[in-house]
């Protein structure tokens, strides 16, 4: 009986860990998105992709899933020293997305602007 209870407790903890979304860091809060090409005074730092795992969290929360991917993208941009993300895109959903909750991803170019 104890072994069964222990197994269920461990399974519950693992499931809870898989369904959390990416939190926006303090540094990530200072990173903004833009659809206008940054001026020449900005330095291109590179391309980056943020993702949010949807495994076990279901497909019903697509908006929060993309928000988690955007938060991860902003956190990664801040870790690179950037403060602007230009041209952020998210791949389109495919037929498999209807059956299995795949990861949400968002990519963009990271700039450091004065």
PDB file of C-alpha atoms in Angstrom:
ATOM      1  CA  UNK A   1       0.000   0.000   0.000  1.00  0.00           C
ATOM      2  CA  UNK A   2       2.817   2.423   0.877  1.00  0.00           C
ATOM      3  CA  UNK A   3       4.645   1.606  -2.338  1.00  0.00           C
ATOM      4  CA  UNK A   4       1.530   2.338  -4.364  1.00  0.00           C
ATOM      5  CA  UNK A   5       0.987   5.647  -2.546  1.00  0.00           C
ATOM      6  CA  UNK A   6       4.636   6.607  -3.019  1.00  0.00           C
ATOM      7  CA  UNK A   7       4.409   5.786  -6.733  1.00  0.00           C
ATOM      8  CA  UNK A   8       1.308   7.918  -7.148  1.00  0.00           C
ATOM      9  CA  UNK A   9       2.933  10.812  -5.280  1.00  0.00           C
ATOM     10  CA  UNK A  10       6.033  10.702  -7.484  1.00  0.00           C
ATOM     11  CA  UNK A  11       3.867  10.537 -10.623  1.00  0.00           C
ATOM     12  CA  UNK A  12       1.838  13.559  -9.460  1.00  0.00           C
ATOM     13  CA  UNK A  13       5.010  15.584  -8.865  1.00  0.00           C
ATOM     14  CA  UNK A  14       6.375  14.703 -12.292  1.00  0.00           C
ATOM     15  CA  UNK A  15       3.133  15.671 -13.994  1.00  0.00           C
ATOM     16  CA  UNK A  16       2.994  18.972 -12.144  1.00  0.00           C
ATOM     17  CA  UNK A  17       6.566  19.739 -13.209  1.00  0.00           C
ATOM     18  CA  UNK A  18       5.786  19.143 -16.873  1.00  0.00           C
ATOM     19  CA  UNK A  19       2.855  21.504 -17.047  1.00  0.00           C
ATOM     20  CA  UNK A  20       4.445  24.703 -15.761  1.00  0.00           C
ATOM     21  CA  UNK A  21       4.898  27.639 -18.104  1.00  0.00           C
ATOM     22  CA  UNK A  22       7.964  29.803 -18.569  1.00  0.00           C
ATOM     23  CA  UNK A  23       8.050  32.763 -16.207  1.00  0.00           C
ATOM     24  CA  UNK A  24       9.354  36.100 -17.389  1.00  0.00           C
ATOM     25  CA  UNK A  25      12.575  37.033 -15.598  1.00  0.00           C
ATOM     26  CA  UNK A  26      13.316  40.525 -14.299  1.00  0.00           C
ATOM     27  CA  UNK A  27      15.836  41.032 -17.121  1.00  0.00           C
ATOM     28  CA  UNK A  28      13.360  39.611 -19.648  1.00  0.00           C
ATOM     29  CA  UNK A  29      10.819  42.259 -18.648  1.00  0.00           C
ATOM     30  CA  UNK A  30      13.089  44.896 -20.229  1.00  0.00           C
ATOM     31  CA  UNK A  31      13.147  43.179 -23.634  1.00  0.00           C
ATOM     32  CA  UNK A  32      10.611  44.463 -26.166  1.00  0.00           C
ATOM     33  CA  UNK A  33       9.289  43.159 -29.476  1.00  0.00           C
ATOM     34  CA  UNK A  34       9.292  45.296 -32.611  1.00  0.00           C
ATOM     35  CA  UNK A  35       8.193  44.816 -36.204  1.00  0.00           C
ATOM     36  CA  UNK A  36      10.311  47.734 -37.454  1.00  0.00           C
ATOM     37  CA  UNK A  37      13.930  47.187 -38.447  1.00  0.00           C
ATOM     38  CA  UNK A  38      16.079  48.514 -35.563  1.00  0.00           C
ATOM     39  CA  UNK A  39      18.234  51.547 -36.447  1.00  0.00           C
ATOM     40  CA  UNK A  40      21.939  51.301 -37.305  1.00  0.00           C
ATOM     41  CA  UNK A  41      22.779  52.392 -33.766  1.00  0.00           C
ATOM     42  CA  UNK A  42      21.584  48.946 -32.575  1.00  0.00           C
ATOM     43  CA  UNK A  43      23.893  45.949 -32.595  1.00  0.00           C
ATOM     44  CA  UNK A  44      22.632  42.593 -33.902  1.00  0.00           C
ATOM     45  CA  UNK A  45      23.529  39.912 -31.353  1.00  0.00           C
ATOM     46  CA  UNK A  46      22.064  36.920 -33.182  1.00  0.00           C
ATOM     47  CA  UNK A  47      18.987  34.794 -33.652  1.00  0.00           C
ATOM     48  CA  UNK A  48      17.296  33.025 -30.784  1.00  0.00           C
ATOM     49  CA  UNK A  49      14.361  30.665 -30.276  1.00  0.00           C
ATOM     50  CA  UNK A  50      12.170  30.390 -27.218  1.00  0.00           C
ATOM     51  CA  UNK A  51       9.940  27.411 -26.533  1.00  0.00           C
ATOM     52  CA  UNK A  52       7.209  26.220 -24.223  1.00  0.00           C
ATOM     53  CA  UNK A  53       6.684  22.513 -23.695  1.00  0.00           C
ATOM     54  CA  UNK A  54       3.031  21.569 -24.023  1.00  0.00           C
ATOM     55  CA  UNK A  55       3.475  17.952 -23.058  1.00  0.00           C
ATOM     56  CA  UNK A  56       0.791  17.047 -20.540  1.00  0.00           C
ATOM     57  CA  UNK A  57      -0.528  20.607 -20.404  1.00  0.00           C
ATOM     58  CA  UNK A  58      -2.968  20.035 -23.269  1.00  0.00           C
ATOM     59  CA  UNK A  59      -3.776  21.989 -26.396  1.00  0.00           C
ATOM     60  CA  UNK A  60      -6.601  24.052 -24.935  1.00  0.00           C
ATOM     61  CA  UNK A  61      -4.316  26.842 -23.768  1.00  0.00           C
ATOM     62  CA  UNK A  62      -2.619  27.790 -27.042  1.00  0.00           C
ATOM     63  CA  UNK A  63      -2.491  31.478 -26.062  1.00  0.00           C
ATOM     64  CA  UNK A  64      -0.729  30.774 -22.787  1.00  0.00           C
ATOM     65  CA  UNK A  65       1.541  28.314 -24.565  1.00  0.00           C
ATOM     66  CA  UNK A  66       2.668  30.992 -27.030  1.00  0.00           C
ATOM     67  CA  UNK A  67       2.999  33.412 -24.124  1.00  0.00           C
ATOM     68  CA  UNK A  68       5.343  30.932 -22.443  1.00  0.00           C
ATOM     69  CA  UNK A  69       7.405  30.674 -25.639  1.00  0.00           C
ATOM     70  CA  UNK A  70       7.531  34.493 -25.867  1.00  0.00           C
ATOM     71  CA  UNK A  71       8.656  34.703 -22.227  1.00  0.00           C
ATOM     72  CA  UNK A  72      11.409  32.159 -22.909  1.00  0.00           C
ATOM     73  CA  UNK A  73      12.456  34.136 -25.991  1.00  0.00           C
ATOM     74  CA  UNK A  74      12.607  37.390 -23.994  1.00  0.00           C
ATOM     75  CA  UNK A  75      14.582  35.701 -21.184  1.00  0.00           C
ATOM     76  CA  UNK A  76      17.093  34.257 -23.669  1.00  0.00           C
ATOM     77  CA  UNK A  77      17.454  37.626 -25.417  1.00  0.00           C
ATOM     78  CA  UNK A  78      18.167  39.311 -22.070  1.00  0.00           C
ATOM     79  CA  UNK A  79      20.764  36.634 -21.241  1.00  0.00           C
ATOM     80  CA  UNK A  80      22.520  37.529 -24.526  1.00  0.00           C
ATOM     81  CA  UNK A  81      22.583  41.191 -23.481  1.00  0.00           C
ATOM     82  CA  UNK A  82      19.810  42.226 -25.862  1.00  0.00           C
ATOM     83  CA  UNK A  83      16.842  44.479 -25.242  1.00  0.00           C
ATOM     84  CA  UNK A  84      14.932  44.290 -28.565  1.00  0.00           C
ATOM     85  CA  UNK A  85      13.571  41.334 -30.534  1.00  0.00           C
ATOM     86  CA  UNK A  86      12.888  42.019 -34.206  1.00  0.00           C
ATOM     87  CA  UNK A  87      10.840  39.908 -36.590  1.00  0.00           C
ATOM     88  CA  UNK A  88       9.491  37.421 -34.056  1.00  0.00           C
ATOM     89  CA  UNK A  89       7.718  34.520 -35.728  1.00  0.00           C
ATOM     90  CA  UNK A  90       6.032  31.353 -34.591  1.00  0.00           C
ATOM     91  CA  UNK A  91       5.824  28.294 -36.833  1.00  0.00           C
ATOM     92  CA  UNK A  92       2.305  27.475 -37.957  1.00  0.00           C
ATOM     93  CA  UNK A  93       0.449  24.620 -36.358  1.00  0.00           C
ATOM     94  CA  UNK A  94       0.318  21.381 -38.330  1.00  0.00           C
ATOM     95  CA  UNK A  95      -2.084  18.465 -38.437  1.00  0.00           C
ATOM     96  CA  UNK A  96      -0.272  16.688 -35.592  1.00  0.00           C
ATOM     97  CA  UNK A  97      -1.002  19.623 -33.288  1.00  0.00           C
ATOM     98  CA  UNK A  98      -4.655  18.599 -33.294  1.00  0.00           C
ATOM     99  CA  UNK A  99      -3.813  15.201 -31.848  1.00  0.00           C
ATOM    100  CA  UNK A 100      -0.765  15.791 -29.676  1.00  0.00           C
ATOM    101  CA  UNK A 101       0.223  18.927 -27.750  1.00  0.00           C
ATOM    102  CA  UNK A 102       3.561  19.765 -29.352  1.00  0.00           C
ATOM    103  CA  UNK A 103       5.990  22.408 -28.156  1.00  0.00           C
ATOM    104  CA  UNK A 104       5.249  26.021 -29.026  1.00  0.00           C
ATOM    105  CA  UNK A 105       8.203  27.960 -30.415  1.00  0.00           C
ATOM    106  CA  UNK A 106       8.949  31.577 -31.227  1.00  0.00           C
ATOM    107  CA  UNK A 107      12.076  32.904 -32.954  1.00  0.00           C
ATOM    108  CA  UNK A 108      13.505  36.340 -33.632  1.00  0.00           C
ATOM    109  CA  UNK A 109      16.608  38.473 -34.084  1.00  0.00           C
ATOM    110  CA  UNK A 110      18.081  39.915 -30.896  1.00  0.00           C
ATOM    111  CA  UNK A 111      19.461  43.460 -30.855  1.00  0.00           C
ATOM    112  CA  UNK A 112      21.138  45.597 -28.243  1.00  0.00           C
ATOM    113  CA  UNK A 113      19.907  49.173 -28.682  1.00  0.00           C
ATOM    114  CA  UNK A 114      21.021  52.269 -26.764  1.00  0.00           C
TER     115      UNK A 114
END
